[in-house]
Amino acid sequence: MRDKKTGWKWLMLGVSMGFYLFFAFYDGTVICVDSPTYINWESSREPLYPLFLALLRFLLGGTGEGYLFGVVLLQSILAGISAFALSEYLRQECRLKEVEAFFLLLIPMAVSLLCRYAAGRGSMYSNSILTEGIAVSGYLLFFRFLMEFVFHHTRKGLLCGAFLAFLLYLTRKQMILCLFMLGAAILYVYGAKKKKWLRSMALFAACLIGVLGSAKLVDGASNYLFRGRIMTHTSDVRFLATVEFYTADREDGELFAEKEIRELFYKIYDPCAENDYLMPKEQESWTNRVSHFADNYDKIQIDTMWPKVDEFVQRQYDCTGEEINLQADRVMKELGKCLLFHNSGKVLLLFFDNFREGLVTTVAKVHPILNWYSVFIYLLYAALFAFLIIRKGNQRILLFAGSVLVSVLGNVGLVSLVIFCQSRYTIYNMVLFYSGLFLLGRESLQQIKQIRKR
């Protein structure tokens, strides 16, 4: 039996690796719009992915872009391993049959094919030079170890989860989600289960300080080695500033006491208003509203705000190089501080629109038919979840499915605060959601069979 199960594991791993490596060779290296910012390591980027690219460039030769195919191969291997690791772990813990485990393995492949074909990207994230190339796979691995900690309260699960949270946060700031998930798991294990609430809060605080502090040290040290000065990556403040400009009114310029900052506000606001980049006063359907926000987000931020702010700081502070980015962060923070909470009604409307969009793009895409499909699939998930709670079904399936829901809501909430919820930002939970739905459906069928036997 051990030999049979070992052979099955190797087959599953081979299928998973073969799938992603096939597309690595079929599509080759895919350069996207944001790829040069990672390849050239712009100061606005978190350090881990540029460091990863730089290491491969050093090892494989950096005379051209040939080394990037080595990046794609490693990303594809990581994608294959993470898909296998999650399905195999769930097979063991939830006592699945081999065929059921194979179906679970097909879910990440199906999601990748949706990215490749249905979404019109023309490629999968595993062969794209984007942070998603490692972050999507990394999040599946993180979730596998998070579940080990939740199921068995093991130190290994907690430490591996914390380490992966550290790496993912160094890859994408969005992955601060991992720390919230880790905190929720710690509060559940040590608080709800072991009734050691003080210890759970202390441990969560230690993880939070340890991961964020270590990430800041690596960020500062890597920038010192690469740029010759101790600094962390820049431009995080631009996201919230963009949302605040989108929801602003021209009268908000009077909020700025400093004349130069007030004039800068008008220089950004006026061209945005003239070109209809800002939130329309006429309230249309939520799909039209989120589409307008998505279409104009980069026009506000990249085409208008950034150039105006850079021009302002160069003129005001006579600075060059990285000093421009650091001063620009200070100015954008000043702009955002005055606008913060001033248009809270419009900001809340935008947030709820984005949140609704994020829930849809987690399981499908925004489309008149698929919007209703999304409502149905969430209701089905919730109904199966409630049914199994009432029936006291498989505890591990319930814990996994509940953790997925927390992850979906947490991720969509974080993204909705600062940017629009395109699939690139919500793809992290699509595999987990459909895996949870499959497990809930399987367990519900078993419960129904038991009811009929009585």
Coordinates of N, CA, C and O in Angstrom, one line a residue, residues 145-309:
F145 N 0.8 25.4 5.1 CA 1.4 25.4 6.4 C 0.5 26.0 7.4 O 0.5 25.6 8.6
L146 N -0.3 27.0 7.0 CA -1.2 27.6 7.9 C -2.2 26.6 8.4 O -2.6 26.5 9.6
M147 N -2.7 25.7 7.5 CA -3.6 24.7 7.8 C -3.0 23.6 8.7 O -3.7 23.1 9.6
E148 N -1.7 23.4 8.5 CA -1.1 22.4 9.4 C -1.0 23.0 10.9 O -1.3 22.2 11.8
F149 N -0.8 24.3 11.0 CA -0.8 24.9 12.3 C -2.2 24.9 12.9 O -2.4 24.6 14.1
V150 N -3.2 25.2 12.1 CA -4.6 25.2 12.6 C -5.1 23.8 12.9 O -5.8 23.6 14.0
F151 N -4.8 22.8 12.1 CA -5.2 21.4 12.4 C -4.5 20.8 13.6 O -5.2 20.2 14.4
H152 N -3.2 21.0 13.6 CA -2.4 20.2 14.6 C -1.7 21.0 15.6 O -1.0 20.5 16.5
H153 N -1.7 22.3 15.5 CA -1.1 23.3 16.4 C 0.4 23.1 16.5 O 1.0 23.2 17.5
T154 N 1.0 22.7 15.3 CA 2.5 22.4 15.3 C 3.3 23.7 15.2 O 2.9 24.6 14.6
R155 N 4.5 23.6 15.8 CA 5.4 24.7 15.7 C 6.0 24.8 14.3 O 6.2 25.9 13.8
K156 N 6.1 23.7 13.6 CA 6.6 23.7 12.3 C 5.6 24.5 11.4 O 6.1 25.3 10.5
G157 N 4.3 24.2 11.5 CA 3.3 24.9 10.7 C 3.4 26.4 11.0 O 3.4 27.2 10.0
L158 N 3.6 26.8 12.2 CA 3.6 28.2 12.6 C 4.9 28.9 12.0 O 4.8 30.0 11.4
L159 N 6.0 28.2 12.2 CA 7.3 28.8 11.8 C 7.4 28.9 10.3 O 7.8 29.9 9.7
C160 N 6.9 27.8 9.6 CA 7.0 27.9 8.1 C 6.0 28.9 7.6 O 6.3 29.6 6.6
G161 N 4.8 29.0 8.2 CA 3.8 30.0 7.8 C 4.4 31.4 8.0 O 4.2 32.3 7.1
A162 N 5.1 31.7 9.1 CA 5.6 33.0 9.4 C 6.8 33.3 8.4 O 6.9 34.5 7.9
F163 N 7.6 32.3 8.1 CA 8.7 32.5 7.1 C 8.2 32.9 5.8 O 8.6 33.8 5.1
L164 N 7.1 32.1 5.3 CA 6.5 32.4 4.0 C 5.8 33.7 4.0 O 5.9 34.4 3.0
A165 N 5.2 34.1 5.1 CA 4.6 35.4 5.2 C 5.7 36.5 5.0 O 5.4 37.5 4.4
F166 N 6.8 36.3 5.6 CA 7.9 37.2 5.5 C 8.4 37.4 4.1 O 8.5 38.5 3.5
L167 N 8.6 36.2 3.4 CA 9.0 36.3 2.0 C 7.9 36.9 1.1 O 8.3 37.7 0.2
L168 N 6.7 36.6 1.3 CA 5.6 37.1 0.5 C 5.4 38.6 0.7 O 5.2 39.4 -0.2
Y169 N 5.6 39.1 1.9 CA 5.5 40.5 2.2 C 6.6 41.3 1.6 O 6.4 42.4 1.1
L170 N 7.8 40.7 1.5 CA 8.9 41.3 0.8 C 8.7 41.3 -0.8 O 9.4 41.9 -1.5
T171 N 7.7 40.5 -1.2 CA 7.4 40.4 -2.6 C 6.3 41.4 -3.1 O 6.5 42.0 -4.1
R172 N 5.3 41.4 -2.3 CA 4.1 42.3 -2.6 C 3.6 42.8 -1.3 O 3.3 42.0 -0.3
K173 N 3.4 44.1 -1.2 CA 2.8 44.7 0.1 C 1.4 44.2 0.3 O 1.0 44.1 1.5
Q174 N 0.7 43.8 -0.7 CA -0.6 43.2 -0.6 C -0.6 41.9 0.3 O -1.6 41.6 1.0
M175 N 0.6 41.3 0.4 CA 0.7 40.0 1.1 C 0.8 40.2 2.6 O 1.1 39.3 3.3
I176 N 0.6 41.5 3.1 CA 0.4 41.7 4.5 C -0.8 40.9 5.0 O -1.0 40.6 6.1
L177 N -1.6 40.5 4.0 CA -2.8 39.6 4.2 C -2.3 38.3 5.0 O -3.0 37.8 5.9
C178 N -1.1 37.8 4.7 CA -0.6 36.6 5.3 C -0.5 36.8 6.8 O -0.7 35.9 7.6
L179 N -0.1 38.0 7.3 CA 0.1 38.3 8.7 C -1.3 38.3 9.4 O -1.4 37.9 10.5
F180 N -2.3 38.9 8.7 CA -3.6 38.9 9.3 C -4.2 37.4 9.4 O -4.8 37.1 10.4
M181 N -3.9 36.6 8.4 CA -4.3 35.2 8.4 C -3.6 34.5 9.5 O -4.2 33.7 10.2
L182 N -2.3 34.7 9.7 CA -1.5 34.1 10.7 C -2.0 34.5 12.1 O -2.1 33.7 13.0
G183 N -2.3 35.8 12.2 CA -2.9 36.3 13.5 C -4.2 35.7 13.8 O -4.4 35.3 15.0
A184 N -5.1 35.5 12.8 CA -6.4 34.9 13.1 C -6.2 33.4 13.5 O -6.9 32.9 14.4
A185 N -5.2 32.7 12.9 CA -4.9 31.3 13.2 C -4.4 31.2 14.6 O -4.7 30.3 15.4
I186 N -3.5 32.1 15.0 CA -2.9 32.1 16.4 C -4.0 32.4 17.4 O -4.0 31.7 18.4
L187 N -4.9 33.3 17.1 CA -6.0 33.6 18.1 C -6.9 32.4 18.2 O -7.4 32.1 19.3
Y188 N -7.1 31.7 17.1 CA -8.0 30.5 17.1 C -7.3 29.4 17.9 O -8.0 28.8 18.8
V189 N -6.0 29.1 17.6 CA -5.4 28.0 18.3 C -5.1 28.2 19.8 O -5.5 27.4 20.6
Y190 N -4.5 29.3 20.1 CA -4.1 29.6 21.5 C -5.2 30.3 22.3 O -5.2 30.2 23.5
G191 N -6.1 31.0 21.6 CA -7.1 31.7 22.3 C -8.4 30.8 22.4 O -8.8 30.4 23.5
A192 N -9.0 30.6 21.2 CA -10.3 29.9 21.2 C -10.2 28.4 21.7 O -11.1 27.9 22.4
K193 N -9.1 27.7 21.2 CA -9.0 26.3 21.6 C -8.3 26.1 22.9 O -8.8 25.3 23.7
K194 N -7.2 26.8 23.2 CA -6.5 26.5 24.4 C -6.8 27.5 25.5 O -6.2 27.4 26.6
K195 N -7.6 28.5 25.2 CA -8.0 29.5 26.2 C -6.8 30.2 26.8 O -6.8 30.6 28.0
K196 N -5.8 30.4 26.0 CA -4.6 31.2 26.5 C -4.6 32.5 25.7 O -3.7 32.7 24.8
W197 N -5.5 33.4 26.0 CA -5.7 34.6 25.1 C -4.5 35.5 25.2 O -4.1 36.1 24.2
L198 N -3.9 35.6 26.4 CA -2.8 36.5 26.6 C -1.6 36.0 25.8 O -0.9 36.8 25.1
R199 N -1.4 34.7 25.9 CA -0.3 34.1 25.1 C -0.5 34.3 23.6 O 0.4 34.6 22.8
S200 N -1.8 34.1 23.2 CA -2.1 34.2 21.7 C -1.8 35.6 21.2 O -1.2 35.8 20.1
M201 N -2.2 36.6 22.0 CA -2.0 38.0 21.6 C -0.5 38.4 21.6 O 0.0 39.1 20.7
A202 N 0.2 37.8 22.6 CA 1.7 38.1 22.7 C 2.4 37.4 21.5 O 3.3 38.0 20.9
L203 N 2.0 36.2 21.1 CA 2.6 35.5 20.0 C 2.3 36.2 18.7 O 3.2 36.3 17.8
F204 N 1.1 36.7 18.5 CA 0.7 37.4 17.3 C 1.5 38.7 17.2 O 2.0 39.0 16.1
A205 N 1.7 39.4 18.3 CA 2.5 40.6 18.3 C 3.9 40.3 17.9 O 4.5 41.1 17.2
A206 N 4.4 39.2 18.5 CA 5.8 38.8 18.2 C 6.0 38.5 16.7 O 7.0 38.9 16.0
C207 N 5.0 37.8 16.1 CA 5.1 37.5 14.6 C 5.0 38.7 13.8 O 5.7 38.9 12.8
L208 N 4.1 39.6 14.2 CA 3.9 40.9 13.5 C 5.2 41.7 13.5 O 5.6 42.2 12.5
I209 N 5.7 41.9 14.7 CA 7.0 42.7 14.8 C 8.1 42.0 14.1 O 8.9 42.7 13.4
G210 N 8.2 40.7 14.3 CA 9.3 40.0 13.7 C 9.3 40.0 12.2 O 10.3 40.3 11.5
V211 N 8.1 39.8 11.6 CA 8.0 39.7 10.1 C 8.2 41.1 9.5 O 9.0 41.4 8.6
L212 N 7.5 42.1 10.1 CA 7.6 43.5 9.6 C 8.9 44.1 9.8 O 9.5 44.8 8.9
G213 N 9.5 43.8 11.0 CA 10.8 44.4 11.3 C 11.9 43.8 10.4 O 12.8 44.5 9.9
S214 N 11.9 42.4 10.2 CA 12.8 41.8 9.4 C 12.7 42.2 7.9 O 13.7 42.4 7.2
A215 N 11.5 42.4 7.5 CA 11.3 42.8 6.1 C 11.8 44.2 5.9 O 12.4 44.5 4.9
K216 N 11.7 45.1 6.9 CA 12.2 46.5 6.8 C 13.7 46.5 6.8 O 14.3 47.2 6.0
L217 N 14.3 45.6 7.6 CA 15.8 45.5 7.6 C 16.3 45.0 6.2 O 17.3 45.5 5.7
V218 N 15.7 44.0 5.6 CA 16.1 43.4 4.3 C 15.9 44.5 3.3 O 16.8 44.7 2.4
D219 N 14.8 45.2 3.3 CA 14.5 46.3 2.4 C 15.5 47.3 2.4 O 16.1 47.8 1.4
G220 N 15.8 47.8 3.6 CA 16.8 48.9 3.8 C 18.2 48.4 3.4 O 19.0 49.1 2.7
A221 N 18.6 47.2 3.8 CA 19.9 46.7 3.4 C 20.1 46.5 2.0 O 21.2 46.8 1.4
S222 N 19.1 45.9 1.3 CA 19.2 45.6 -0.1 C 19.3 46.9 -0.9 O 20.0 47.0 -1.9
N223 N 18.5 47.9 -0.5 CA 18.6 49.2 -1.2 C 20.0 49.9 -0.9 O 20.5 50.6 -1.8
Y224 N 20.5 49.7 0.3 CA 21.9 50.2 0.5 C 22.9 49.6 -0.4 O 23.8 50.3 -1.0
L225 N 22.8 48.3 -0.6 CA 23.8 47.6 -1.5 C 23.6 48.0 -3.0 O 24.5 48.2 -3.7
F226 N 22.3 48.2 -3.3 CA 22.0 48.5 -4.8 C 22.1 49.9 -5.1 O 22.5 50.3 -6.2
R227 N 21.6 50.8 -4.2 CA 21.5 52.2 -4.4 C 22.5 53.1 -3.7 O 22.6 54.3 -3.9
G228 N 23.2 52.5 -2.7 CA 24.2 53.2 -2.0 C 23.7 54.0 -0.8 O 24.4 54.9 -0.3
R229 N 22.4 53.8 -0.4 CA 21.8 54.5 0.7 C 20.8 53.7 1.4 O 20.1 52.9 0.8
I230 N 20.7 53.9 2.7 CA 19.8 53.1 3.5 C 18.4 53.7 3.3 O 18.2 54.9 3.7
M231 N 17.5 53.0 2.7 CA 16.1 53.4 2.5 C 15.3 52.2 2.2 O 15.8 51.2 1.8
T232 N 14.0 52.4 2.4 CA 13.1 51.3 2.0 C 12.4 51.7 0.7 O 12.6 52.8 0.2
H233 N 11.7 50.8 0.1 CA 11.1 51.1 -1.2 C 10.2 52.2 -1.1 O 9.6 52.5 -0.1
T234 N 10.0 52.9 -2.2 CA 9.2 54.2 -2.2 C 7.8 54.0 -2.8 O 7.5 52.9 -3.3
S235 N 7.0 55.1 -2.7 CA 5.8 55.2 -3.5 C 4.6 54.4 -3.0 O 3.6 54.4 -3.7
D236 N 4.7 53.9 -1.8 CA 3.5 53.2 -1.2 C 2.3 54.2 -1.0 O 1.2 53.8 -1.2
V237 N 2.6 55.4 -0.7 CA 1.6 56.4 -0.4 C 0.8 56.8 -1.6 O -0.3 57.4 -1.5
R238 N 1.3 56.5 -2.8 CA 0.6 56.9 -4.1 C -0.8 56.3 -4.3 O -1.6 56.8 -4.9
F239 N -0.9 55.1 -3.7 CA -2.2 54.3 -3.9 C -3.4 55.1 -3.2 O -4.4 55.3 -3.9
L240 N -3.2 55.3 -2.0 CA -4.3 56.0 -1.2 C -4.5 57.4 -1.8 O -5.6 57.9 -1.9
A241 N -3.4 58.1 -2.1 CA -3.5 59.5 -2.7 C -4.3 59.5 -4.0 O -5.1 60.4 -4.2
T242 N -4.2 58.4 -4.8 CA -5.0 58.3 -6.0 C -6.4 58.2 -5.7 O -7.3 58.9 -6.4
V243 N -6.8 57.4 -4.8 CA -8.2 57.2 -4.4 C -8.7 58.5 -3.9 O -9.9 58.9 -4.2
E244 N -7.9 59.3 -3.1 CA -8.4 60.5 -2.5 C -8.6 61.6 -3.6 O -9.5 62.4 -3.5
F245 N -7.7 61.6 -4.6 CA -7.9 62.5 -5.7 C -9.2 62.2 -6.5 O -9.9 63.0 -7.0
Y246 N -9.4 60.9 -6.7 CA -10.5 60.4 -7.5 C -11.8 60.9 -6.9 O -12.8 61.2 -7.6
T247 N -11.9 60.9 -5.6 CA -13.1 61.3 -4.9 C -13.1 62.7 -4.4 O -14.1 63.2 -3.7
A248 N -12.1 63.5 -4.8 CA -12.0 64.9 -4.3 C -12.9 65.9 -5.1 O -13.4 65.6 -6.2
D249 N -13.2 67.0 -4.5 CA -13.8 68.2 -5.1 C -12.8 69.3 -5.2 O -11.9 69.4 -4.4
R250 N -13.0 70.2 -6.1 CA -12.1 71.3 -6.3 C -12.0 72.2 -5.0 O -11.0 72.8 -4.7
E251 N -13.2 72.3 -4.3 CA -13.2 73.1 -3.1 C -12.2 72.6 -2.0 O -11.9 73.3 -1.1
D252 N -11.8 71.3 -2.2 CA -10.9 70.7 -1.2 C -9.6 71.4 -1.2 O -8.8 71.2 -0.2
G253 N -9.3 72.1 -2.2 CA -8.0 72.8 -2.3 C -7.8 73.8 -1.1 O -6.7 74.1 -0.7
E254 N -9.0 74.3 -0.6 CA -8.9 75.3 0.5 C -8.5 74.6 1.8 O -8.2 75.3 2.8
L255 N -8.4 73.3 1.8 CA -8.0 72.6 3.0 C -6.5 72.7 3.3 O -6.0 72.5 4.4
F256 N -5.7 73.1 2.2 CA -4.3 73.1 2.3 C -3.8 74.5 2.8 O -4.0 75.5 2.0
A257 N -3.2 74.6 3.9 CA -2.8 75.9 4.5 C -1.5 76.4 3.7 O -1.4 77.6 3.5
E258 N -0.7 75.5 3.3 CA 0.6 75.9 2.6 C 0.2 76.2 1.1 O -0.3 75.4 0.4
K259 N 0.6 77.4 0.7 CA 0.2 77.9 -0.6 C 0.7 77.0 -1.7 O 0.0 76.7 -2.7
E260 N 2.0 76.5 -1.6 CA 2.6 75.7 -2.7 C 1.9 74.4 -2.8 O 1.7 73.9 -4.0
I261 N 1.6 73.8 -1.7 CA 0.9 72.5 -1.8 C -0.5 72.7 -2.3 O -1.0 71.8 -3.1
R262 N -1.2 73.8 -2.0 CA -2.5 74.1 -2.5 C -2.5 74.2 -4.1 O -3.3 73.7 -4.8
E263 N -1.5 75.0 -4.5 CA -1.3 75.1 -6.0 C -1.0 73.8 -6.7 O -1.5 73.6 -7.8
L264 N -0.2 73.0 -6.0 CA 0.1 71.6 -6.6 C -1.2 70.8 -6.7 O -1.5 70.1 -7.7
F265 N -2.1 70.9 -5.6 CA -3.4 70.2 -5.7 C -4.2 70.6 -6.9 O -4.7 69.7 -7.6
Y266 N -4.2 71.9 -7.2 CA -5.0 72.4 -8.4 C -4.4 71.9 -9.7 O -5.1 71.6 -10.6
K267 N -3.0 71.8 -9.7 CA -2.3 71.4 -10.9 C -2.6 69.9 -11.2 O -2.6 69.5 -12.4
I268 N -2.9 69.2 -10.2 CA -3.2 67.8 -10.4 C -4.7 67.6 -10.6 O -5.2 66.9 -11.6
Y269 N -5.5 68.3 -9.8 CA -7.0 68.2 -9.9 C -7.5 68.7 -11.2 O -8.4 68.0 -11.8
D270 N -7.2 69.8 -11.6 CA -7.8 70.5 -12.8 C -7.7 69.7 -14.1 O -8.7 69.4 -14.7
P271 N -6.5 69.2 -14.5 CA -6.5 68.3 -15.7 C -7.3 67.0 -15.5 O -7.8 66.5 -16.5
C272 N -7.3 66.5 -14.3 CA -8.1 65.2 -14.1 C -9.5 65.5 -14.3 O -10.3 64.7 -14.8
A273 N -10.0 66.7 -13.7 CA -11.4 67.0 -13.9 C -11.8 67.3 -15.3 O -12.8 66.9 -15.8
E274 N -10.9 68.0 -16.0 CA -11.2 68.4 -17.4 C -11.3 67.2 -18.3 O -12.0 67.1 -19.3
N275 N -10.5 66.1 -18.0 CA -10.5 64.9 -18.8 C -11.5 63.8 -18.3 O -11.4 62.7 -18.7
D276 N -12.3 64.2 -17.3 CA -13.3 63.2 -16.7 C -12.6 62.0 -16.1 O -13.2 60.9 -16.2
Y277 N -11.5 62.2 -15.4 CA -10.8 61.1 -14.7 C -11.5 60.8 -13.4 O -11.3 59.8 -12.8
L278 N -12.1 61.8 -12.8 CA -12.6 61.8 -11.4 C -14.0 61.2 -11.3 O -14.7 61.0 -12.3
M279 N -14.4 60.8 -10.1 CA -15.7 60.2 -9.8 C -16.8 61.0 -10.4 O -17.0 62.1 -10.0
P280 N -17.6 60.4 -11.3 CA -18.8 61.1 -11.8 C -19.8 61.5 -10.8 O -20.0 60.7 -9.8
K281 N -20.5 62.6 -10.9 CA -21.5 63.0 -10.0 C -22.8 62.2 -10.2 O -23.6 61.9 -9.3
E282 N -23.0 61.8 -11.5 CA -24.2 61.0 -11.8 C -23.9 59.6 -11.4 O -22.9 59.0 -11.8
Q283 N -24.8 59.0 -10.5 CA -24.5 57.7 -10.1 C -25.1 56.6 -11.0 O -26.4 56.6 -11.2
E284 N -24.3 55.9 -11.7 CA -24.7 54.9 -12.6 C -24.7 53.5 -11.9 O -24.6 53.4 -10.7
S285 N -24.8 52.4 -12.7 CA -24.7 51.1 -12.1 C -23.3 50.9 -11.5 O -22.3 51.5 -11.9
W286 N -23.2 49.9 -10.5 CA -21.9 49.7 -9.8 C -20.9 49.2 -10.8 O -19.7 49.5 -10.7
T287 N -21.3 48.4 -11.8 CA -20.3 47.9 -12.8 C -19.7 49.1 -13.6 O -18.6 49.1 -13.9
N288 N -20.6 50.1 -14.0 CA -20.1 51.2 -14.7 C -19.1 52.1 -13.8 O -18.1 52.6 -14.3
R289 N -19.5 52.1 -12.5 CA -18.7 52.9 -11.6 C -17.3 52.3 -11.4 O -16.3 53.0 -11.5
V290 N -17.2 51.0 -11.2 CA -15.9 50.4 -11.0 C -15.1 50.4 -12.3 O -13.9 50.5 -12.3
S291 N -15.8 50.3 -13.5 CA -15.1 50.3 -14.7 C -14.5 51.7 -15.0 O -13.4 51.8 -15.4
H292 N -15.2 52.8 -14.6 CA -14.7 54.1 -14.7 C -13.5 54.3 -13.8 O -12.5 54.9 -14.3
F293 N -13.6 53.8 -12.6 CA -12.4 54.0 -11.7 C -11.2 53.2 -12.2 O -10.1 53.8 -12.2
A294 N -11.4 52.0 -12.7 CA -10.3 51.2 -13.2 C -9.7 51.8 -14.4 O -8.5 51.9 -14.6
D295 N -10.5 52.4 -15.3 CA -10.0 53.0 -16.6 C -9.2 54.3 -16.3 O -8.3 54.6 -17.1
N296 N -9.5 54.9 -15.2 CA -8.9 56.2 -15.0 C -7.9 56.2 -13.8 O -7.2 57.3 -13.6
Y297 N -7.7 55.1 -13.2 CA -6.8 55.0 -12.0 C -5.3 55.4 -12.4 O -4.7 56.3 -11.8
D298 N -4.8 54.7 -13.5 CA -3.5 55.0 -13.9 C -3.3 56.4 -14.5 O -2.3 57.0 -14.5
K299 N -4.4 56.9 -15.1 CA -4.4 58.2 -15.7 C -4.2 59.3 -14.6 O -3.6 60.3 -14.9
I300 N -4.9 59.1 -13.5 CA -4.7 60.0 -12.4 C -3.3 59.9 -11.8 O -2.6 60.9 -11.6
Q301 N -2.9 58.6 -11.5 CA -1.7 58.4 -10.8 C -0.4 58.6 -11.6 O 0.5 59.4 -11.3
I302 N -0.3 57.8 -12.7 CA 0.9 57.7 -13.5 C 1.0 58.9 -14.5 O 2.1 59.5 -14.6
D303 N -0.1 59.2 -15.1 CA -0.1 60.3 -16.2 C -0.1 61.7 -15.6 O 0.4 62.6 -16.3
T304 N -0.7 61.9 -14.4 CA -0.9 63.2 -13.9 C -0.2 63.5 -12.6 O 0.6 64.4 -12.5
M305 N -0.6 62.7 -11.6 CA -0.1 63.0 -10.2 C 1.5 62.9 -10.1 O 2.2 63.8 -9.6
W306 N 2.0 61.7 -10.6 CA 3.4 61.5 -10.5 C 4.3 62.6 -11.2 O 5.2 63.2 -10.6
P307 N 4.0 62.9 -12.5 CA 4.8 63.9 -13.1 C 4.7 65.3 -12.4 O 5.7 66.0 -12.3
K308 N 3.5 65.7 -12.0 CA 3.3 67.0 -11.3 C 4.1 67.0 -10.0 O 4.7 68.0 -9.6
V309 N 4.0 65.9 -9.2 CA 4.7 65.9 -7.9 C 6.2 65.9 -8.1 O 6.9 66.6 -7.4

